[in-house]
């Protein structure tokens, strides 16, 4: 509430000692209340308008009201004008409505005044000029003291000559009535003469009803609002009570009050400190910036008084609530105060208010209209009220900057990957269930340390939580689950995740020492029973449960939820139970607990489907749960009670927010006699019992003021009066088994290989860190050797982008920049096991044809590596070298060809040789030679033959790899036909044959060029190689290498056999038949029985089957033709495959049709069946009917489907004759398909149902007829369920028809009573015609396309699909 109090002098108008007060109520209207100590108004309730006041002669009271009306209007409008920016939307609203306000003020019809009987207080309840709404104006425009701002010059008053007498007196602070002022005839006239100055504008509520009579409000003393009375600043106790209220639930340790009297304020330094005073054993003082800390306000702070040489300990802190007061030295009623809370520490030694008091107001002649200044005679007082509280959790008012969870609590948190807070809270709960952690550690994983192993990942996570100093990441665990990025950002159901995780871990524990450990901890037993009332018969079933789901809505506590859970339902009337041997009997149906587990997980159903809103909603109702829970009352009479069923609360998992946005965290009690701790992702803090229990009950916020709009939810940004944080899962531990569950788990209990792996990883990280720090001292150098070249199969000398672990990859050295080329040569020689003299380093350069070749040897061995890199390598390219080695040694000195001869001598050319072996289909490096530029190409053949160990013209070859690197002189004569083909490898897409008669200089051969050779094949050899799909020409093989792609193949239906997943190196130019043959050869199946499916890149799931097209290439299959701006979202290196029972060509002549088989009509829940044409597959549970996939001829008829259904459903010939199929769209029957209907006319989007014709329909009379029936939820377009065909009998009232409908649908008892029935027209927009029990359907003149609708709740919406179910690999 915003209030302004007029000066006491205004009360003198009526001669009383009261005061006048204008205030704004909760609805935003400014009203006027006049309190007078006059006996003339007491005794009876009096009501009068302006005219009756004038008639009774109450001129003084009327004028007093007039003065207050004028004051309130001027003050309020002036404040609006001074606070509003004329360019802002608020200022525009004020300007736009100014004229309306002035016009409406003159149209005032008067004011109604009611006086309270007991107090004699006249209350103005309606006057046009008094109702000042805040609508369309921001709350910030309504100050706490309007009147004072008016008199300190926040607005300009109107000219004196244009003011009415009352206005002129107000602006001169002359509030006493003038003796010679003539009384106004009536209040209406006086109001009409008012001149509103100072600007400002507002909207007036109920403008259209100003002339109508309003209800008069009578305010009694009980209803009156008690305004707080400002104490005097020198009354320290009153000031502390007014401005420093005690904080609830916190213990006060120390209190102190200190006043600093300041003289010569204007002569204070820029920063001034008051005298020290003691509180809690530490010094404190006031810090003042008398002329502002870079603002036009006096800045005031409270700081600890320690000096530089007497600093507090680094871990010192104090939780302080304080109030700073500035007050006048001559009038203690003139003061201003501000209050704050802060956690003081060695790092944060001061806290306060930069804008404490405005400087111009402090030195003005009037402080808030009092006529006195705050700083009088250059003196002022500053008082500090200080209160230190006990920190119950260690984090009271903590900002969590540089907060160390391990140091403060001894525990660490888990990092949030995006939306994995729900996972973090569950994992922390399981981790601190020590027996569960120990059981996980017992799973043998030493030989399965890979990311796909979820047991190993969970072990590793728990070990890191146990030993790490920082928050632990869950990336390895989620990767082991097989989760992708999209799964990380989806909030999953915690109960489902917990259950699946338990199943996976339990499966991994089989055959180990931890077998059945989880079941002993978490599994209890409950009995579902139906017990007859009048006969001795009971049908029961005992089941295991891992957790209990409890209703929150409609229950106020945990005990009420358990009572609701075991509530007994009576089966009587039409819902009687059929007891074998006893017939229909009244019975009781329910569940009861036989045992409770050692660790009891309770899932609170905070999220439910709201039928009214037709959506899932969060239930924020208050729901209490105890710290100690007794489960014995909910056990069966025969349960074992030898051990008490008392449970201690161990964990509270909390959700804050709503269905669309929120956050998960947990309160856990790691030890039985310890405290609760809050685990909020990577932050762990100690918590109080109230924070763990009461603050997570939900419900309304406590101490919510009347009219309060609520608390803002930090996740949804909405206001609500209900708590958004509430418990959704509780963990209780049986008190008698706490020692077994919370047993200590130490280093010895964890697998030893985890510690070894972490030590190795940390050492590797340390090496990397050191390398990063010393990176500027070292130079990375990539070195290519002859061995790398000979191991490489492909383009260029080596594959620079290949796998660095292969033998063809270059070796990278990290060498000091200051070391010499000679030093580095020695290092390379050691790796080659050669003397340093037999190794020479060549600089490799990037050519324009995108190859990297040797250019020249490094000439100076004394040159530093840094200098060599700067001189011979590009700045933005890595430094690459080729290490040439030789065995040609003469007199202990290596003999190198002179690549830098004297002038006039032609240097030799360094040429690399590659050999294409057509028989083995390989292309590898062979070595290098030096040749003269004037040599002819044909002269290279004898040189190569000599290196191969062939005699000239020899057809057979010996693979002795002569590797002499000396300068070889070819024979002078080359007789006979050449036995080799020579090609120059210019670039990837340019392999050119070399002309035999051209010289090397004419062929433009230079240092580092590659020449490929192959043996000349006979026609017979070529035919034999080509018949196996091989390549006979080196150019063809180069083309294959350029188009080679590694394709991954996996079965479409996942199998446990890892050999079913494989990769093949294929060419993009391969036709469908060619790559299908390769896959068939790998799988050892007929390639015609293979069908391939493309893969979705984002999810890895099957996309679309590949149609067999002999003209299509593998590239076209993997890379579909799409637009320039279309993302196909398809992997270009993977395919799924299926092994079919028939050839693909035959399969493509057929059509897959799915028929939903209803073996028991529309009521039976059964399983699904897998397609008959797929060898690999698993059944998929669809829950309502059997899905039968039938391969039928595309040009077939419906009769073709009957045989498949008969065989798959094991129907007899007699039953098959009663089979029928009907087509449905939108859960409504479109038509019943005759046996001769063609399948081409059945759309793919239609749903087909097959059932046996019911006996009632088979035995129908000629007068009977049938109608299609379907289910809907409130609106006809919200269909659901399985439609059906129903028999209508003439003359039958609908009450009897409903009995047959109950048998047809299988819905009975209370559920059937909730159904409503209606006749529906085929039109989508037609309204349903609901039926009563007395109606006769046959008498309603239905059209052939009308149908019968069953209106009831769609149960499938109670558990809406959340996309893909949670999975853990």
PDB file of C-alpha atoms in Angstrom, residues 1038-1136:
ATOM      1  CA  UNK A1038      43.383 -45.308 -59.623  1.00  0.00           C
ATOM      2  CA  UNK A1039      39.824 -44.454 -60.577  1.00  0.00           C
ATOM      3  CA  UNK A1040      38.609 -47.032 -58.053  1.00  0.00           C
ATOM      4  CA  UNK A1041      40.769 -45.474 -55.356  1.00  0.00           C
ATOM      5  CA  UNK A1042      39.411 -42.034 -56.138  1.00  0.00           C
ATOM      6  CA  UNK A1043      35.832 -43.308 -55.818  1.00  0.00           C
ATOM      7  CA  UNK A1044      36.504 -45.719 -52.957  1.00  0.00           C
ATOM      8  CA  UNK A1045      34.239 -45.390 -49.964  1.00  0.00           C
ATOM      9  CA  UNK A1046      34.069 -47.382 -46.751  1.00  0.00           C
ATOM     10  CA  UNK A1047      30.432 -48.384 -46.225  1.00  0.00           C
ATOM     11  CA  UNK A1048      29.095 -49.759 -42.940  1.00  0.00           C
ATOM     12  CA  UNK A1049      26.469 -52.483 -43.116  1.00  0.00           C
ATOM     13  CA  UNK A1050      24.223 -53.494 -40.202  1.00  0.00           C
ATOM     14  CA  UNK A1051      21.145 -55.719 -39.946  1.00  0.00           C
ATOM     15  CA  UNK A1052      17.918 -53.750 -39.928  1.00  0.00           C
ATOM     16  CA  UNK A1053      16.687 -55.731 -36.937  1.00  0.00           C
ATOM     17  CA  UNK A1054      19.437 -55.595 -34.307  1.00  0.00           C
ATOM     18  CA  UNK A1055      20.994 -58.905 -33.304  1.00  0.00           C
ATOM     19  CA  UNK A1056      23.383 -59.921 -30.551  1.00  0.00           C
ATOM     20  CA  UNK A1057      25.900 -61.265 -33.055  1.00  0.00           C
ATOM     21  CA  UNK A1058      28.566 -58.606 -33.545  1.00  0.00           C
ATOM     22  CA  UNK A1059      29.729 -60.262 -36.791  1.00  0.00           C
ATOM     23  CA  UNK A1060      26.523 -59.109 -38.445  1.00  0.00           C
ATOM     24  CA  UNK A1061      27.944 -55.568 -38.465  1.00  0.00           C
ATOM     25  CA  UNK A1062      30.769 -55.092 -40.967  1.00  0.00           C
ATOM     26  CA  UNK A1063      32.344 -52.613 -43.378  1.00  0.00           C
ATOM     27  CA  UNK A1064      33.328 -52.961 -47.035  1.00  0.00           C
ATOM     28  CA  UNK A1065      35.536 -50.866 -49.286  1.00  0.00           C
ATOM     29  CA  UNK A1066      33.433 -50.180 -52.377  1.00  0.00           C
ATOM     30  CA  UNK A1067      33.508 -47.849 -55.333  1.00  0.00           C
ATOM     31  CA  UNK A1068      30.947 -45.093 -55.716  1.00  0.00           C
ATOM     32  CA  UNK A1069      30.590 -46.128 -59.366  1.00  0.00           C
ATOM     33  CA  UNK A1070      29.483 -49.656 -58.527  1.00  0.00           C
ATOM     34  CA  UNK A1071      26.034 -50.577 -59.761  1.00  0.00           C
ATOM     35  CA  UNK A1072      23.349 -51.929 -57.467  1.00  0.00           C
ATOM     36  CA  UNK A1073      24.051 -55.504 -58.560  1.00  0.00           C
ATOM     37  CA  UNK A1074      27.798 -55.091 -58.057  1.00  0.00           C
ATOM     38  CA  UNK A1075      27.747 -53.841 -54.468  1.00  0.00           C
ATOM     39  CA  UNK A1076      24.885 -56.226 -53.643  1.00  0.00           C
ATOM     40  CA  UNK A1077      27.124 -59.065 -54.844  1.00  0.00           C
ATOM     41  CA  UNK A1078      29.920 -57.868 -52.577  1.00  0.00           C
ATOM     42  CA  UNK A1079      27.590 -57.833 -49.559  1.00  0.00           C
ATOM     43  CA  UNK A1080      26.156 -61.237 -50.495  1.00  0.00           C
ATOM     44  CA  UNK A1081      29.687 -62.623 -50.738  1.00  0.00           C
ATOM     45  CA  UNK A1082      30.427 -61.287 -47.243  1.00  0.00           C
ATOM     46  CA  UNK A1083      27.214 -62.695 -45.774  1.00  0.00           C
ATOM     47  CA  UNK A1084      27.327 -65.885 -47.879  1.00  0.00           C
ATOM     48  CA  UNK A1085      23.764 -65.419 -49.067  1.00  0.00           C
ATOM     49  CA  UNK A1086      22.164 -64.975 -52.461  1.00  0.00           C
ATOM     50  CA  UNK A1087      22.451 -61.247 -53.282  1.00  0.00           C
ATOM     51  CA  UNK A1088      19.008 -61.310 -54.880  1.00  0.00           C
ATOM     52  CA  UNK A1089      17.566 -62.001 -51.402  1.00  0.00           C
ATOM     53  CA  UNK A1090      19.060 -58.856 -49.924  1.00  0.00           C
ATOM     54  CA  UNK A1091      17.186 -55.623 -49.399  1.00  0.00           C
ATOM     55  CA  UNK A1092      18.949 -52.442 -48.319  1.00  0.00           C
ATOM     56  CA  UNK A1093      17.621 -49.468 -46.368  1.00  0.00           C
ATOM     57  CA  UNK A1094      19.172 -46.037 -46.031  1.00  0.00           C
ATOM     58  CA  UNK A1095      20.029 -44.574 -42.612  1.00  0.00           C
ATOM     59  CA  UNK A1096      18.802 -41.340 -41.011  1.00  0.00           C
ATOM     60  CA  UNK A1097      21.871 -39.294 -40.141  1.00  0.00           C
ATOM     61  CA  UNK A1098      20.477 -37.644 -37.011  1.00  0.00           C
ATOM     62  CA  UNK A1099      19.031 -40.735 -35.337  1.00  0.00           C
ATOM     63  CA  UNK A1100      20.723 -43.718 -36.968  1.00  0.00           C
ATOM     64  CA  UNK A1101      17.353 -45.316 -37.643  1.00  0.00           C
ATOM     65  CA  UNK A1102      16.163 -46.842 -40.935  1.00  0.00           C
ATOM     66  CA  UNK A1103      14.920 -44.278 -43.419  1.00  0.00           C
ATOM     67  CA  UNK A1104      13.596 -45.847 -46.628  1.00  0.00           C
ATOM     68  CA  UNK A1105      14.131 -49.128 -48.492  1.00  0.00           C
ATOM     69  CA  UNK A1106      16.340 -48.953 -51.586  1.00  0.00           C
ATOM     70  CA  UNK A1107      14.568 -49.915 -54.779  1.00  0.00           C
ATOM     71  CA  UNK A1108      16.561 -52.193 -57.038  1.00  0.00           C
ATOM     72  CA  UNK A1109      17.703 -50.221 -60.079  1.00  0.00           C
ATOM     73  CA  UNK A1110      20.482 -51.828 -62.154  1.00  0.00           C
ATOM     74  CA  UNK A1111      21.357 -48.441 -63.641  1.00  0.00           C
ATOM     75  CA  UNK A1112      21.771 -46.734 -60.246  1.00  0.00           C
ATOM     76  CA  UNK A1113      25.264 -46.427 -58.772  1.00  0.00           C
ATOM     77  CA  UNK A1114      26.251 -46.753 -55.135  1.00  0.00           C
ATOM     78  CA  UNK A1115      26.842 -43.004 -55.047  1.00  0.00           C
ATOM     79  CA  UNK A1116      23.265 -42.349 -56.175  1.00  0.00           C
ATOM     80  CA  UNK A1117      21.942 -44.732 -53.521  1.00  0.00           C
ATOM     81  CA  UNK A1118      23.900 -43.124 -50.689  1.00  0.00           C
ATOM     82  CA  UNK A1119      23.526 -39.532 -51.899  1.00  0.00           C
ATOM     83  CA  UNK A1120      19.959 -38.891 -53.089  1.00  0.00           C
ATOM     84  CA  UNK A1121      19.345 -36.090 -55.530  1.00  0.00           C
ATOM     85  CA  UNK A1122      17.880 -33.191 -53.518  1.00  0.00           C
ATOM     86  CA  UNK A1123      17.594 -29.468 -54.031  1.00  0.00           C
ATOM     87  CA  UNK A1124      20.424 -27.083 -53.354  1.00  0.00           C
ATOM     88  CA  UNK A1125      18.865 -25.992 -50.073  1.00  0.00           C
ATOM     89  CA  UNK A1126      17.412 -29.330 -48.969  1.00  0.00           C
ATOM     90  CA  UNK A1127      19.058 -31.429 -46.267  1.00  0.00           C
ATOM     91  CA  UNK A1128      18.418 -35.095 -47.024  1.00  0.00           C
ATOM     92  CA  UNK A1129      19.406 -36.078 -43.456  1.00  0.00           C
ATOM     93  CA  UNK A1130      20.841 -39.347 -44.763  1.00  0.00           C
ATOM     94  CA  UNK A1131      24.152 -40.967 -43.979  1.00  0.00           C
ATOM     95  CA  UNK A1132      26.409 -41.326 -47.000  1.00  0.00           C
ATOM     96  CA  UNK A1133      28.496 -44.181 -45.608  1.00  0.00           C
ATOM     97  CA  UNK A1134      26.017 -46.647 -44.098  1.00  0.00           C
ATOM     98  CA  UNK A1135      23.189 -48.991 -45.097  1.00  0.00           C
ATOM     99  CA  UNK A1136      20.939 -51.435 -43.297  1.00  0.00           C
TER     100      UNK A1136
END
